[in-house]
Coordinates of C-alpha atoms and ligand atoms in Angstrom, one line a residue:
X1 CA 31.9 -121.5 27.5
X2 CA 29.7 -119.1 29.9
X3 CA 31.5 -120.8 32.7
X4 CA 34.6 -119.8 31.6
X5 CA 34.1 -116.6 30.6
X6 CA 32.5 -116.3 33.8
X7 CA 35.7 -117.5 35.5
X8 CA 37.2 -115.1 33.2
X9 CA 35.7 -111.8 34.1
X10 CA 37.7 -110.7 36.9
X11 CA 40.7 -111.0 35.4
X12 CA 39.0 -109.0 31.9
X13 CA 40.5 -105.6 31.3
X14 CA 37.7 -103.9 32.2
X15 CA 36.9 -105.2 35.2
X16 CA 40.7 -104.5 35.9
X17 CA 40.3 -101.2 35.6
X18 CA 36.9 -101.6 37.5
X19 CA 38.4 -102.6 40.5
X20 CA 41.3 -100.0 40.0
X21 CA 39.2 -97.3 40.0
X22 CA 36.9 -98.9 43.3
X23 CA 40.1 -99.8 45.3
X24 CA 41.3 -95.8 44.4
X25 CA 38.0 -94.2 45.6
X26 CA 37.1 -96.5 48.5
X27 CA 41.3 -95.2 49.5
X28 CA 40.0 -91.9 48.3
X29 CA 37.3 -92.0 51.1
X30 CA 39.0 -93.4 53.4
X31 CA 41.4 -91.0 53.6
X32 CA 39.0 -88.0 53.4
X33 CA 36.2 -89.3 55.5
X34 CA 36.8 -86.7 58.8
X35 CA 35.3 -86.8 62.0
X36 CA 34.8 -82.6 60.7
X37 CA 35.4 -80.2 57.1
X38 CA 35.8 -77.1 57.3
X39 CA 34.8 -75.3 54.3
X40 CA 36.9 -72.4 53.9
X41 CA 40.3 -71.0 55.3
X42 CA 39.8 -67.3 56.5
X43 CA 40.2 -66.4 59.8
X44 CA 37.1 -67.8 61.3
X45 CA 37.8 -71.7 59.6
X46 CA 41.2 -71.3 60.8
X47 CA 40.5 -70.2 64.4
X48 CA 37.5 -73.2 64.4
X49 CA 40.5 -75.5 63.3
X50 CA 43.0 -74.1 65.9
X51 CA 40.7 -74.5 68.5
X52 CA 39.9 -78.2 67.6
X53 CA 43.9 -78.5 67.6
X54 CA 44.6 -76.8 70.7
X55 CA 42.3 -79.2 72.6
X56 CA 44.0 -82.4 70.7
X57 CA 41.3 -82.7 67.6
X58 CA 43.7 -84.4 64.7
X59 CA 40.3 -85.6 62.6
X60 CA 40.2 -82.3 60.2
X61 CA 40.5 -81.2 56.8
X62 CA 40.0 -77.9 55.9
X63 CA 38.7 -77.3 51.9
X64 CA 40.3 -73.8 50.3
X65 CA 39.1 -72.5 46.9
X66 CA 42.0 -70.3 46.7
X67 CA 45.8 -70.7 45.9
X68 CA 46.3 -69.2 49.6
X69 CA 44.6 -69.0 53.0
X70 CA 43.4 -66.2 54.7
X71 CA 40.5 -65.0 52.5
X72 CA 39.7 -61.3 53.0
X73 CA 42.9 -61.0 55.1
X74 CA 45.7 -60.5 52.3
X75 CA 48.8 -59.2 53.1
X76 CA 51.1 -58.4 50.4
X77 CA 54.6 -56.7 49.8
X78 CA 54.1 -55.5 53.3
X79 CA 50.4 -53.7 52.2
X80 CA 47.3 -55.0 54.1
X81 CA 45.2 -55.4 50.7
X82 CA 42.3 -57.3 52.8
X83 CA 41.5 -56.3 56.7
X84 CA 43.9 -53.8 58.8
X85 CA 42.5 -52.7 61.6
X86 CA 41.6 -53.7 65.6
X87 CA 39.9 -51.7 68.4
X88 CA 40.9 -52.2 72.0
X89 CA 37.7 -53.4 72.5
X90 CA 38.1 -56.3 70.2
X91 CA 38.2 -58.8 72.9
X92 CA 38.5 -62.0 71.3
X93 CA 41.1 -61.2 68.6
X94 CA 43.4 -59.0 71.0
X95 CA 43.4 -62.4 73.2
X96 CA 44.2 -64.6 70.1
X97 CA 47.3 -62.2 69.6
X98 CA 48.5 -62.2 72.8
X99 CA 48.0 -66.1 72.9
X100 CA 50.1 -66.7 69.6
X101 CA 52.6 -63.9 70.3
X102 CA 52.3 -61.2 68.1
X103 CA 52.3 -57.4 68.2
X104 CA 49.9 -54.7 67.5
X105 CA 51.0 -51.3 67.2
X106 CA 48.9 -47.9 66.8
X107 CA 47.9 -46.3 63.9
X108 CA 50.4 -43.5 63.0
X109 CA 48.0 -40.1 63.0
X110 CA 49.9 -37.6 64.1
X111 CA 50.1 -34.2 62.1
X112 CA 47.5 -32.9 59.5
X113 CA 45.1 -34.9 58.2
X114 CA 43.2 -33.5 54.8
X115 CA 39.6 -33.5 53.8
X116 CA 38.7 -33.3 50.4
X117 CA 34.9 -32.1 49.9
X118 CA 34.7 -30.6 46.9
X119 CA 37.0 -30.7 44.0
X120 CA 37.3 -27.3 42.8
X121 CA 37.7 -26.1 46.3
X122 CA 41.0 -26.1 48.5
X123 CA 41.2 -29.1 50.4
X124 CA 40.0 -28.7 54.6
X125 CA 43.0 -29.6 56.8
X126 CA 42.3 -30.8 60.7
X127 CA 44.4 -32.2 63.0
X128 CA 42.8 -35.7 64.6
X129 CA 42.5 -35.8 68.2
X130 CA 45.3 -38.3 69.4
X131 CA 43.6 -37.9 73.2
X132 CA 41.2 -40.6 71.4
X133 CA 41.9 -44.5 71.4
X134 CA 43.5 -45.2 68.4
X135 CA 43.0 -47.9 65.9
X136 CA 45.5 -50.7 66.0
X137 CA 47.8 -52.7 62.8
X138 CA 49.4 -56.0 63.6
X139 CA 52.9 -56.3 63.5
X140 CA 53.7 -57.8 60.3
X141 CA 50.5 -57.4 58.8
X142 CA 47.2 -59.3 59.4
X143 CA 48.5 -62.1 57.2
X144 CA 50.8 -62.9 60.2
X145 CA 47.9 -63.9 61.9
X146 CA 47.0 -65.9 59.1
X147 CA 50.3 -67.7 59.3
X148 CA 50.8 -68.2 62.9
X149 CA 47.4 -70.0 63.1
X150 CA 47.6 -72.4 60.3
X151 CA 51.4 -73.0 61.0
X152 CA 50.5 -76.3 63.3
X153 CA 48.3 -78.0 61.3
X154 CA 49.6 -76.7 57.3
X155 CA 48.9 -80.8 56.6
X156 CA 45.5 -80.7 57.0
X157 CA 45.2 -77.3 54.6
X158 CA 43.5 -78.8 51.0
X159 CA 44.3 -75.6 48.8
X160 CA 42.7 -74.9 45.4
X161 CA 39.4 -77.1 46.4
X162 CA 36.2 -75.3 45.4
X163 CA 33.2 -76.6 47.2
X164 CA 30.5 -77.3 44.9
X165 CA 27.8 -79.2 46.5
X166 CA 27.3 -80.1 49.9
X167 CA 24.4 -83.5 50.7
X168 CA 23.2 -85.5 53.7
X169 CA 23.4 -89.2 53.0
X170 CA 21.9 -90.2 56.8
X171 CA 25.1 -91.2 58.1
X172 CA 27.8 -88.6 56.9
X173 CA 28.3 -85.5 54.9
X174 CA 29.5 -86.0 51.5
X175 CA 31.4 -82.5 50.0
X176 CA 31.9 -82.6 46.7
X177 CA 34.4 -80.4 45.1
X178 CA 36.2 -79.3 42.0
X179 CA 39.4 -81.4 43.5
X180 CA 37.1 -84.8 44.7
X181 CA 34.7 -85.6 46.9
X182 CA 35.3 -86.1 51.0
X183 CA 32.6 -87.3 53.8
X184 CA 32.8 -86.1 57.6
X185 CA 30.2 -86.5 60.2
X186 CA 30.0 -82.8 60.8
X187 CA 30.8 -80.0 58.3
X188 CA 30.9 -76.0 59.0
X189 CA 30.6 -73.8 56.0
X190 CA 32.7 -70.7 55.9
X191 CA 32.0 -68.7 53.4
X192 CA 30.2 -65.3 53.4
X193 CA 26.3 -66.3 52.9
X194 CA 26.2 -64.7 49.7
X195 CA 28.6 -67.6 48.6
X196 CA 27.5 -70.2 50.8
X197 CA 24.1 -69.6 48.9
X198 CA 25.3 -70.5 45.9
X199 CA 26.4 -74.2 46.8
X200 CA 24.0 -76.7 46.4
X201 CA 22.5 -78.5 49.1
X202 CA 21.1 -81.9 49.0
X203 CA 18.5 -82.2 50.9
X204 CA 18.0 -77.8 50.2
X205 CA 18.0 -75.9 53.2
X206 CA 14.9 -74.3 54.2
X207 CA 13.8 -71.3 52.6
X208 CA 14.1 -68.5 55.1
X209 CA 17.8 -69.2 55.3
X210 CA 18.1 -69.3 51.3
X211 CA 16.6 -65.7 52.1
X212 CA 18.9 -64.5 54.9
X213 CA 21.8 -65.7 52.9
X214 CA 21.2 -63.5 49.7
X215 CA 20.0 -60.8 52.1
X216 CA 23.5 -60.8 54.1
X217 CA 26.0 -58.2 52.1
X218 CA 29.4 -59.5 52.2
X219 CA 31.4 -56.9 54.2
X220 CA 34.3 -54.9 52.2
X221 CA 32.9 -57.6 49.6
X222 CA 32.6 -54.3 47.3
X223 CA 36.1 -52.6 48.3
X224 CA 39.1 -51.1 45.9
X225 CA 42.2 -51.7 48.2
X226 CA 45.4 -49.7 47.0
X227 CA 49.2 -49.6 48.4
X228 CA 51.5 -47.4 47.2
X229 CA 55.3 -48.1 48.6
X230 CA 58.4 -45.0 48.5
X231 CA 61.9 -45.0 49.8
X232 CA 61.0 -42.8 52.7
X233 CA 57.3 -41.2 54.6
X234 CA 57.9 -37.8 52.8
X235 CA 54.2 -37.0 54.3
X236 CA 55.8 -36.9 57.8
X237 CA 58.7 -34.6 56.9
X238 CA 55.9 -32.2 55.2
X239 CA 54.4 -32.8 59.1
X240 CA 51.1 -34.8 57.4
X241 CA 50.0 -37.4 58.4
X242 CA 49.2 -39.4 55.8
X243 CA 45.3 -39.4 56.3
X244 CA 43.6 -38.6 53.2
X245 CA 39.2 -38.4 53.7
X246 CA 37.6 -38.2 50.0
X247 CA 34.1 -37.1 50.0
X248 CA 34.5 -36.7 46.2
X249 CA 37.5 -37.2 44.3
X250 CA 39.2 -40.4 43.4
X251 CA 40.0 -41.6 47.1
X252 CA 37.5 -42.5 49.6
X253 CA 40.2 -42.7 52.8
X254 CA 44.3 -43.0 52.7
X255 CA 46.4 -43.8 55.5
X256 CA 50.1 -43.8 56.5
X257 CA 50.9 -47.7 55.8
X258 CA 55.0 -47.6 57.7
X259 CA 55.5 -50.8 58.9
X260 CA 56.4 -51.2 62.4
X261 CA 60.6 -51.2 62.4
X262 CA 60.1 -48.0 60.3
X263 CA 62.0 -49.6 57.9
X264 CA 59.5 -50.2 55.0
X265 CA 57.1 -46.7 53.9
X266 CA 54.0 -47.0 52.3
X267 CA 50.5 -45.2 51.7
X268 CA 47.5 -47.3 52.2
X269 CA 43.6 -46.8 51.4
X270 CA 40.5 -47.1 49.8
X271 CA 39.6 -45.9 45.7
X272 CA 36.6 -44.3 45.0
X273 CA 34.3 -47.4 43.6
X274 CA 33.3 -45.0 40.3
X275 CA 37.2 -46.0 39.4
X276 CA 36.5 -49.4 38.9
X277 CA 35.1 -48.5 35.3
X278 CA 38.5 -47.3 33.8
X279 CA 41.5 -48.8 32.5
X280 CA 43.5 -49.8 35.5
X281 CA 46.4 -47.1 34.1
X282 CA 43.8 -44.1 33.7
X283 CA 42.0 -45.4 37.4
X284 CA 45.9 -45.0 38.5
X285 CA 46.8 -41.2 36.9
X286 CA 43.8 -40.1 38.4
X287 CA 44.3 -41.4 41.9
X288 CA 47.7 -40.2 42.3
X289 CA 46.3 -36.7 40.8
X290 CA 44.3 -36.8 43.6
X291 CA 47.2 -37.7 46.1
X292 CA 49.6 -34.9 44.5
X293 CA 47.1 -32.4 45.0
X294 CA 47.5 -33.1 48.9
X295 CA 51.1 -34.0 49.2
X296 CA 52.9 -33.1 46.1
X297 CA 55.3 -34.0 43.8
X298 CA 57.0 -36.4 45.3
X299 CA 54.2 -39.1 45.9
X300 CA 55.3 -39.9 41.5
X301 CA 58.7 -41.5 43.6
X302 CA 56.7 -44.2 44.7
X303 CA 58.9 -47.6 44.2
X304 CA 55.8 -50.0 44.0
X305 CA 52.2 -49.8 43.4
X306 CA 49.5 -52.7 43.9
X307 CA 45.8 -52.5 44.2
X308 CA 43.2 -54.9 44.9
X309 CA 39.2 -54.7 43.3
X310 CA 37.4 -57.3 46.2
X311 CA 34.7 -57.0 43.4
X312 CA 36.4 -59.0 41.2
X313 CA 37.2 -61.9 43.2
X314 CA 34.4 -64.4 43.1
X315 CA 36.0 -65.9 46.2
X316 CA 34.6 -63.2 48.5
X317 CA 31.9 -61.4 46.1
X318 CA 28.9 -61.9 43.2
X319 CA 28.0 -60.4 40.5
X320 CA 25.0 -59.3 42.5
X321 CA 27.3 -57.8 45.3
X322 CA 26.1 -53.8 45.4
X323 CA 28.3 -51.3 47.2
X324 CA 27.8 -50.7 50.9
X325 CA 30.1 -48.4 53.4
X326 CA 27.6 -47.9 56.0
X327 CA 27.9 -51.6 58.5
X328 CA 24.9 -53.0 58.2
X329 CA 23.3 -55.5 61.2
X330 CA 24.9 -58.8 60.8
X331 CA 24.5 -62.1 63.1
X332 CA 21.1 -63.1 61.9
X333 CA 20.1 -66.1 64.3
X334 CA 19.2 -68.2 61.9
X335 CA 22.8 -68.8 60.5
X336 CA 22.9 -70.1 64.4
X337 CA 20.4 -73.2 63.1
X338 CA 21.9 -76.6 63.0
X339 CA 21.0 -78.3 59.3
X340 CA 21.0 -81.7 58.1
X341 CA 20.2 -83.6 61.2
X342 CA 23.0 -81.9 63.3
X343 CA 25.6 -82.3 60.4
X344 CA 25.9 -79.2 59.2
X345 CA 26.7 -75.7 60.3
X346 CA 27.5 -72.0 59.4
X347 CA 30.1 -69.9 60.7
X348 CA 32.3 -66.8 59.5
X349 CA 32.3 -62.5 60.5
X350 CA 28.6 -62.0 59.1
X351 CA 27.0 -64.9 61.3
X352 CA 28.6 -63.2 64.3
X353 CA 26.0 -61.5 66.9
X354 CA 28.6 -59.0 67.8
X355 CA 31.4 -56.8 65.6
X356 CA 29.9 -58.6 62.6
X357 CA 31.6 -57.9 59.5
X358 CA 34.9 -57.3 61.1
X359 CA 37.8 -60.0 62.1
X360 CA 36.8 -59.9 65.9
X361 CA 33.3 -61.4 63.7
X362 CA 35.0 -63.9 62.2
X363 CA 37.7 -64.7 65.6
X364 CA 34.6 -65.1 67.8
X365 CA 32.3 -67.2 65.0
X366 CA 35.5 -69.2 64.7
X367 CA 35.4 -69.9 68.4
X368 CA 31.8 -70.5 69.2
X369 CA 31.9 -73.0 66.1
X370 CA 35.0 -75.0 68.0
X371 CA 32.6 -74.5 71.0
X372 CA 29.5 -76.1 69.6
X373 CA 31.2 -79.1 67.4
X374 CA 33.0 -80.0 71.3
X375 CA 30.0 -80.0 72.8
X376 CA 29.1 -84.0 74.0
X377 CA 25.5 -83.9 73.1
X378 CA 25.9 -82.5 69.7
X379 CA 29.6 -84.7 68.9
X380 CA 27.7 -88.4 69.3
Ligands
FAD401 C1 39.0 -54.4 51.7 C2 38.9 -55.0 53.3 C3 39.4 -54.2 54.0 C4 38.9 -54.6 55.6 N1 39.3 -54.0 56.8 C5 39.0 -54.6 57.5 C6 39.5 -53.8 58.9 O1 40.6 -52.7 58.6 N2 39.3 -54.4 60.1 C7 38.6 -55.7 60.7 O2 38.3 -56.1 61.1 N3 37.5 -56.2 59.4 C8 37.9 -55.5 57.9 N4 38.0 -56.4 57.1 C9 36.9 -57.3 57.3 C10 37.7 -58.7 57.6 O3 38.9 -59.0 56.3 C11 36.5 -59.6 57.6 O4 36.0 -59.5 58.5 C12 37.6 -61.2 57.8 O5 38.5 -61.6 57.4 C13 36.4 -62.4 57.6 O6 36.8 -63.7 57.7 P1 36.0 -64.8 57.5 O7 37.0 -66.4 57.7 O8 34.9 -65.0 58.1 O9 35.7 -64.7 55.7 P2 36.3 -65.1 54.7 O10 37.8 -64.2 54.9 O11 35.9 -64.3 53.6 O12 36.9 -66.8 54.5 C14 36.0 -67.6 53.8 C15 36.8 -68.5 52.6 O13 36.5 -69.4 52.0 C16 37.0 -69.8 51.1 N5 36.1 -69.8 49.9 C17 35.0 -69.5 48.7 N6 34.1 -70.2 48.3 C18 35.0 -71.0 48.6 C19 34.0 -72.5 47.9 N7 33.3 -72.4 47.2 N8 35.1 -73.3 48.7 C20 36.0 -73.4 49.6 N9 36.3 -72.6 49.8 C21 35.5 -71.1 49.6 C22 37.3 -68.5 50.7 O14 38.9 -67.9 49.5 C23 37.6 -68.0 51.8 O15 39.4 -68.1 52.0 C24 38.2 -56.1 55.9 C25 38.4 -57.0 54.7 C26 38.0 -56.2 53.3 C27 38.1 -57.1 52.0

């Protein structure tokens, strides 16, 4: 009996099921066993992937928690609800735009601008010195940069894949997510440090690194942005630049957001964070009252209104995110240290030594990470 039972066991229902599961797992492991796994399809992760791809490397994947790429770069209906401006001295970003054949154009700032310094006083009007170098915008919105970068390797991006843990098994790094397990020789984490800290690491990372992660502010993680579209740029007809700076009141900053072709007309800016606690309809009303006080009733004739509160977005912000509009010092050198015996490294704008927080920081950290991955001594 025992012999028969042994002989037939491989064909029992349970054994077949086990064999099937093992085969599927083996196949999954094989397909998902990559040289490089990049966690996060924001600007930094995509720049690293783009550089690898350009150098002829095809053995990489990118895991992204959201159902879209771009991270803190997000243009919706022609409005940059995430990053917008770059400066002429943002060298790596300017070079990248050039390489990808993308155009930039000056932020519109001609005419009267307004400062609201006391809600009971008449706002102060002023002119921006147009001799000073202007900030620039990207034609087609900053998402055009994201789309251009990712175009050659769309098939390597896994969306809706939220990474939860990262462990070192000696040979490889195993990356666990809600969408299965992945393994790679080298893993790059590009999450804002506060989010990177929430992942589980086995073995655990050094205490000093966890401390640096929790102490690093996520740039703009607390911002609320609005975009309001119109049939015309009526403010320009009034001789107004569209720029409104609020030291008090519902608006913190508002700017003209007309597109480069002058075919779509909009205002875009930052809302006072105190309005977060209001109901959306009350917030909107308070906001429109504030703009109407400066630009008049025509502001009510909008064709589209959008707002995005980044503090509510769990793939950027955390519950402990405090407000901060002073640019912090980024680029703590501890983020440059290799972890898990050289198999894990950290990247992303908050890790950049120069222009951390900005798109420039994300691009330079993405470039630096690609260079490090390709270094021979690190790539044994
Ligand atoms: C409202 C706002 C306005 C801004 N304005 C400007 C500006 O005008 N000029 C400027 O230069 N910069 C600006 N910035 C900053 C700029 O957007 C960032 O510097 C840049 O986009 C950061 O890129 P990153 O790749 O380092 O990080 P991120 O864009 O944050 O990318 C990280 C990625 O990781 C993903 N992720 C998170 N958790 C997980 C997980 N567990 N598993 C898998 N994936 C995960 C995220 O979804 C995201 O795609 C602004 C940002 C915001 C929010």
